[in-house]
Amino acid sequence: MLFPGFIDSHIHIIGGGGEGGDKTRTPELTLTGATAGMTTIVGVIGTDGTTRTMPDLIAKAHALEEEGISCYVHTGSYQVPVKMLTEKIEDDLILIDNIIDVGEIAIADHRSSQPTWQEMTKIAAAARIGGLLSGKAGIVNVHVGDSQSKLKVLEEVVEYTDIPIC
């Protein structure tokens, strides 16, 4: 039986974790770990946008591509302001082929930088413009934690702006 290759849209290719200190950091993805039927993956940074960086993420994506895995990445991590490879979200999307969207930005989570709806609006607008100009989707990937506020920040973006939600 033949199956098409699978896509995993959320892999910590340069490792993850670390919320319990350095000893809780997980190692970066190996080719063996990526080949369980996956032909395309999307790398994310996650919580640690300080010691896990965009240059590292892009370099790992390129290394996986050299091994035959299609690899894309989000620009940014849980935190706002978004840590990019260039100076602007739009530039990351337009100029860097591997960068396909923004994220994963955390909301309603104790590990989040607690972004306001105004900050999320600016991020979404930049992603939209970058997406339009690059031919990419211009999506903002959001991690939603278990806080009482849930989707409130995103609901306010929808209520107070003209940015499309899909």
PDB file of C-alpha atoms in Angstrom:
ATOM      1  CA  MET A   1       0.000   0.000   0.000  1.00  0.00           C
ATOM      2  CA  LEU A   2       1.315   3.468  -0.854  1.00  0.00           C
ATOM      3  CA  PHE A   3       0.612   6.595   1.132  1.00  0.00           C
ATOM      4  CA  PRO A   4       1.476  10.191   0.321  1.00  0.00           C
ATOM      5  CA  GLY A   5       4.026  11.817   2.580  1.00  0.00           C
ATOM      6  CA  PHE A   6       2.686  13.305   5.775  1.00  0.00           C
ATOM      7  CA  ILE A   7       3.038  16.906   6.912  1.00  0.00           C
ATOM      8  CA  ASP A   8       3.793  17.757  10.535  1.00  0.00           C
ATOM      9  CA  SER A   9       3.046  21.440  11.015  1.00  0.00           C
ATOM     10  CA  HIS A  10       4.545  21.771  14.497  1.00  0.00           C
ATOM     11  CA  ILE A  11       7.969  20.323  15.300  1.00  0.00           C
ATOM     12  CA  HIS A  12      10.623  21.786  17.599  1.00  0.00           C
ATOM     13  CA  ILE A  13      13.426  21.009  15.150  1.00  0.00           C
ATOM     14  CA  ILE A  14      16.057  22.806  17.256  1.00  0.00           C
ATOM     15  CA  GLY A  15      14.702  21.299  20.461  1.00  0.00           C
ATOM     16  CA  GLY A  16      12.076  22.487  22.877  1.00  0.00           C
ATOM     17  CA  GLY A  17      11.279  22.628  26.526  1.00  0.00           C
ATOM     18  CA  GLY A  18      13.469  24.341  29.059  1.00  0.00           C
ATOM     19  CA  GLU A  19      10.658  25.697  31.231  1.00  0.00           C
ATOM     20  CA  GLY A  20      12.207  23.800  34.162  1.00  0.00           C
ATOM     21  CA  GLY A  21      15.736  25.076  33.519  1.00  0.00           C
ATOM     22  CA  ASP A  22      18.478  23.913  31.206  1.00  0.00           C
ATOM     23  CA  LYS A  23      18.249  20.290  32.336  1.00  0.00           C
ATOM     24  CA  THR A  24      14.700  20.092  30.887  1.00  0.00           C
ATOM     25  CA  ARG A  25      15.654  21.214  27.380  1.00  0.00           C
ATOM     26  CA  THR A  26      14.975  18.631  24.696  1.00  0.00           C
ATOM     27  CA  PRO A  27      17.506  17.918  21.941  1.00  0.00           C
ATOM     28  CA  GLU A  28      17.134  19.010  18.348  1.00  0.00           C
ATOM     29  CA  LEU A  29      15.413  16.778  15.834  1.00  0.00           C
ATOM     30  CA  THR A  30      17.511  14.138  14.108  1.00  0.00           C
ATOM     31  CA  LEU A  31      16.876  12.879  10.601  1.00  0.00           C
ATOM     32  CA  THR A  32      15.873   9.497  12.047  1.00  0.00           C
ATOM     33  CA  GLY A  33      13.233  11.230  14.167  1.00  0.00           C
ATOM     34  CA  ALA A  34      11.904  13.090  11.150  1.00  0.00           C
ATOM     35  CA  THR A  35      11.504  10.188   8.762  1.00  0.00           C
ATOM     36  CA  ALA A  36       8.521   8.349  10.251  1.00  0.00           C
ATOM     37  CA  GLY A  37       6.491   8.987   7.100  1.00  0.00           C
ATOM     38  CA  MET A  38       6.985  12.745   7.218  1.00  0.00           C
ATOM     39  CA  THR A  39       7.990  14.390   3.972  1.00  0.00           C
ATOM     40  CA  THR A  40       7.269  17.971   5.028  1.00  0.00           C
ATOM     41  CA  ILE A  41       7.684  19.595   8.419  1.00  0.00           C
ATOM     42  CA  VAL A  42       7.252  23.069   9.892  1.00  0.00           C
ATOM     43  CA  GLY A  43       9.775  24.031  12.555  1.00  0.00           C
ATOM     44  CA  VAL A  44       8.860  26.164  15.552  1.00  0.00           C
ATOM     45  CA  ILE A  45      10.863  27.694  18.394  1.00  0.00           C
ATOM     46  CA  GLY A  46       8.273  27.601  21.194  1.00  0.00           C
ATOM     47  CA  THR A  47       8.811  29.062  24.658  1.00  0.00           C
ATOM     48  CA  ASP A  48      12.554  29.723  24.576  1.00  0.00           C
ATOM     49  CA  GLY A  49      13.096  32.546  22.122  1.00  0.00           C
ATOM     50  CA  THR A  50      16.346  33.502  23.863  1.00  0.00           C
ATOM     51  CA  THR A  51      18.673  30.511  23.551  1.00  0.00           C
ATOM     52  CA  ARG A  52      16.859  29.042  20.545  1.00  0.00           C
ATOM     53  CA  THR A  53      17.160  31.521  17.707  1.00  0.00           C
ATOM     54  CA  MET A  54      15.880  32.192  14.202  1.00  0.00           C
ATOM     55  CA  PRO A  55      19.335  31.685  12.622  1.00  0.00           C
ATOM     56  CA  ASP A  56      19.530  28.276  14.334  1.00  0.00           C
ATOM     57  CA  LEU A  57      16.012  27.412  13.145  1.00  0.00           C
ATOM     58  CA  ILE A  58      16.774  28.351   9.528  1.00  0.00           C
ATOM     59  CA  ALA A  59      20.101  26.479   9.588  1.00  0.00           C
ATOM     60  CA  LYS A  60      18.394  23.338  10.896  1.00  0.00           C
ATOM     61  CA  ALA A  61      15.664  23.656   8.245  1.00  0.00           C
ATOM     62  CA  HIS A  62      18.351  23.836   5.557  1.00  0.00           C
ATOM     63  CA  ALA A  63      20.144  20.804   7.025  1.00  0.00           C
ATOM     64  CA  LEU A  64      16.926  18.763   6.980  1.00  0.00           C
ATOM     65  CA  GLU A  65      16.280  19.834   3.385  1.00  0.00           C
ATOM     66  CA  GLU A  66      19.752  18.622   2.430  1.00  0.00           C
ATOM     67  CA  GLU A  67      18.682  15.241   3.843  1.00  0.00           C
ATOM     68  CA  GLY A  68      15.539  15.199   1.664  1.00  0.00           C
ATOM     69  CA  ILE A  69      12.868  16.531   4.047  1.00  0.00           C
ATOM     70  CA  SER A  70      10.901  19.606   2.940  1.00  0.00           C
ATOM     71  CA  CYS A  71      11.198  21.995   5.873  1.00  0.00           C
ATOM     72  CA  TYR A  72       9.539  25.332   6.566  1.00  0.00           C
ATOM     73  CA  VAL A  73       9.497  27.469   9.715  1.00  0.00           C
ATOM     74  CA  HIS A  74       7.515  30.096  11.600  1.00  0.00           C
ATOM     75  CA  THR A  75       9.216  33.394  12.336  1.00  0.00           C
ATOM     76  CA  GLY A  76       9.056  34.123  16.055  1.00  0.00           C
ATOM     77  CA  SER A  77       8.383  32.218  19.250  1.00  0.00           C
ATOM     78  CA  TYR A  78       5.935  32.453  22.172  1.00  0.00           C
ATOM     79  CA  GLN A  79       7.007  36.029  22.875  1.00  0.00           C
ATOM     80  CA  VAL A  80       5.994  39.456  21.631  1.00  0.00           C
ATOM     81  CA  PRO A  81       7.693  41.428  20.239  1.00  0.00           C
ATOM     82  CA  VAL A  82       8.297  38.813  17.571  1.00  0.00           C
ATOM     83  CA  LYS A  83      11.949  37.835  17.203  1.00  0.00           C
ATOM     84  CA  MET A  84      12.641  37.723  13.476  1.00  0.00           C
ATOM     85  CA  LEU A  85      15.546  36.906  11.212  1.00  0.00           C
ATOM     86  CA  THR A  86      15.341  40.329   9.547  1.00  0.00           C
ATOM     87  CA  GLU A  87      14.011  43.548  11.051  1.00  0.00           C
ATOM     88  CA  LYS A  88      10.383  43.111   9.970  1.00  0.00           C
ATOM     89  CA  ILE A  89       7.852  40.294   9.802  1.00  0.00           C
ATOM     90  CA  GLU A  90       7.055  41.288   6.228  1.00  0.00           C
ATOM     91  CA  ASP A  91      10.724  41.021   5.242  1.00  0.00           C
ATOM     92  CA  ASP A  92      11.050  37.555   6.793  1.00  0.00           C
ATOM     93  CA  LEU A  93       8.059  36.334   4.792  1.00  0.00           C
ATOM     94  CA  ILE A  94       9.073  38.008   1.549  1.00  0.00           C
ATOM     95  CA  LEU A  95      12.829  37.394   1.575  1.00  0.00           C
ATOM     96  CA  ILE A  96      13.266  34.010   3.290  1.00  0.00           C
ATOM     97  CA  ASP A  97      11.765  31.087   1.370  1.00  0.00           C
ATOM     98  CA  ASN A  98      11.645  28.743   4.381  1.00  0.00           C
ATOM     99  CA  ILE A  99       9.638  31.203   6.499  1.00  0.00           C
ATOM    100  CA  ILE A 100       5.962  30.652   5.752  1.00  0.00           C
ATOM    101  CA  ASP A 101       4.173  32.375   8.645  1.00  0.00           C
ATOM    102  CA  VAL A 102       4.464  33.949  12.100  1.00  0.00           C
ATOM    103  CA  GLY A 103       4.314  32.084  15.382  1.00  0.00           C
ATOM    104  CA  GLU A 104       3.781  30.334  17.499  1.00  0.00           C
ATOM    105  CA  ILE A 105       2.737  33.294  19.630  1.00  0.00           C
ATOM    106  CA  ALA A 106       1.378  32.327  23.034  1.00  0.00           C
ATOM    107  CA  ILE A 107      -1.775  33.824  24.519  1.00  0.00           C
ATOM    108  CA  ALA A 108      -3.753  32.855  27.617  1.00  0.00           C
ATOM    109  CA  ASP A 109      -0.698  31.048  28.957  1.00  0.00           C
ATOM    110  CA  HIS A 110       1.602  31.702  31.924  1.00  0.00           C
ATOM    111  CA  ARG A 111       4.600  31.342  29.544  1.00  0.00           C
ATOM    112  CA  SER A 112       3.217  34.033  27.246  1.00  0.00           C
ATOM    113  CA  SER A 113       4.471  37.622  27.142  1.00  0.00           C
ATOM    114  CA  GLN A 114       0.780  38.581  27.563  1.00  0.00           C
ATOM    115  CA  PRO A 115       0.344  40.395  24.228  1.00  0.00           C
ATOM    116  CA  THR A 116      -2.449  42.938  23.920  1.00  0.00           C
ATOM    117  CA  TRP A 117      -5.002  42.854  21.135  1.00  0.00           C
ATOM    118  CA  GLN A 118      -3.270  45.907  19.673  1.00  0.00           C
ATOM    119  CA  GLU A 119       0.055  44.045  19.519  1.00  0.00           C
ATOM    120  CA  MET A 120      -1.629  41.009  17.976  1.00  0.00           C
ATOM    121  CA  THR A 121      -3.291  43.324  15.434  1.00  0.00           C
ATOM    122  CA  LYS A 122       0.065  44.735  14.325  1.00  0.00           C
ATOM    123  CA  ILE A 123       1.499  41.209  14.041  1.00  0.00           C
ATOM    124  CA  ALA A 124      -1.497  40.004  12.030  1.00  0.00           C
ATOM    125  CA  ALA A 125      -1.353  43.047   9.738  1.00  0.00           C
ATOM    126  CA  ALA A 126       2.369  42.523   9.108  1.00  0.00           C
ATOM    127  CA  ALA A 127       1.792  38.816   8.432  1.00  0.00           C
ATOM    128  CA  ARG A 128      -1.021  39.648   6.027  1.00  0.00           C
ATOM    129  CA  ILE A 129       1.050  42.170   4.082  1.00  0.00           C
ATOM    130  CA  GLY A 130       4.054  39.842   4.021  1.00  0.00           C
ATOM    131  CA  GLY A 131       1.829  37.009   2.872  1.00  0.00           C
ATOM    132  CA  LEU A 132       0.248  39.055   0.108  1.00  0.00           C
ATOM    133  CA  LEU A 133       3.604  40.250  -1.207  1.00  0.00           C
ATOM    134  CA  SER A 134       5.292  36.843  -0.983  1.00  0.00           C
ATOM    135  CA  GLY A 135       2.472  34.644  -2.238  1.00  0.00           C
ATOM    136  CA  LYS A 136       2.365  32.895   1.147  1.00  0.00           C
ATOM    137  CA  ALA A 137      -0.650  32.520   3.429  1.00  0.00           C
ATOM    138  CA  GLY A 138       0.364  35.241   5.902  1.00  0.00           C
ATOM    139  CA  ILE A 139      -0.918  33.278   8.882  1.00  0.00           C
ATOM    140  CA  VAL A 140      -0.258  33.945  12.555  1.00  0.00           C
ATOM    141  CA  ASN A 141       0.043  30.631  14.396  1.00  0.00           C
ATOM    142  CA  VAL A 142      -1.183  31.034  17.981  1.00  0.00           C
ATOM    143  CA  HIS A 143      -0.576  28.816  21.004  1.00  0.00           C
ATOM    144  CA  VAL A 144      -3.595  29.092  23.317  1.00  0.00           C
ATOM    145  CA  GLY A 145      -2.947  28.150  26.935  1.00  0.00           C
ATOM    146  CA  ASP A 146      -5.456  27.283  29.636  1.00  0.00           C
ATOM    147  CA  SER A 147      -5.829  30.745  31.207  1.00  0.00           C
ATOM    148  CA  GLN A 148      -9.287  32.153  31.901  1.00  0.00           C
ATOM    149  CA  SER A 149      -8.832  34.740  29.126  1.00  0.00           C
ATOM    150  CA  LYS A 150      -8.800  31.973  26.483  1.00  0.00           C
ATOM    151  CA  LEU A 151      -9.351  33.606  23.037  1.00  0.00           C
ATOM    152  CA  LYS A 152     -10.235  37.105  24.303  1.00  0.00           C
ATOM    153  CA  VAL A 153      -7.223  38.789  22.677  1.00  0.00           C
ATOM    154  CA  LEU A 154      -8.067  37.261  19.290  1.00  0.00           C
ATOM    155  CA  GLU A 155     -11.768  38.066  19.651  1.00  0.00           C
ATOM    156  CA  GLU A 156     -10.820  41.716  20.204  1.00  0.00           C
ATOM    157  CA  VAL A 157      -8.660  41.711  17.056  1.00  0.00           C
ATOM    158  CA  VAL A 158     -11.668  40.453  15.087  1.00  0.00           C
ATOM    159  CA  GLU A 159     -14.054  42.915  16.757  1.00  0.00           C
ATOM    160  CA  TYR A 160     -11.955  46.061  16.409  1.00  0.00           C
ATOM    161  CA  THR A 161     -10.100  45.606  13.104  1.00  0.00           C
ATOM    162  CA  ASP A 162     -10.657  44.799   9.451  1.00  0.00           C
ATOM    163  CA  ILE A 163      -8.072  42.025   9.357  1.00  0.00           C
ATOM    164  CA  PRO A 164      -9.670  38.885   7.912  1.00  0.00           C
ATOM    165  CA  ILE A 165      -9.649  35.834  10.165  1.00  0.00           C
ATOM    166  CA  CYS A 166      -9.204  33.308   7.388  1.00  0.00           C
TER     167      CYS A 166
END
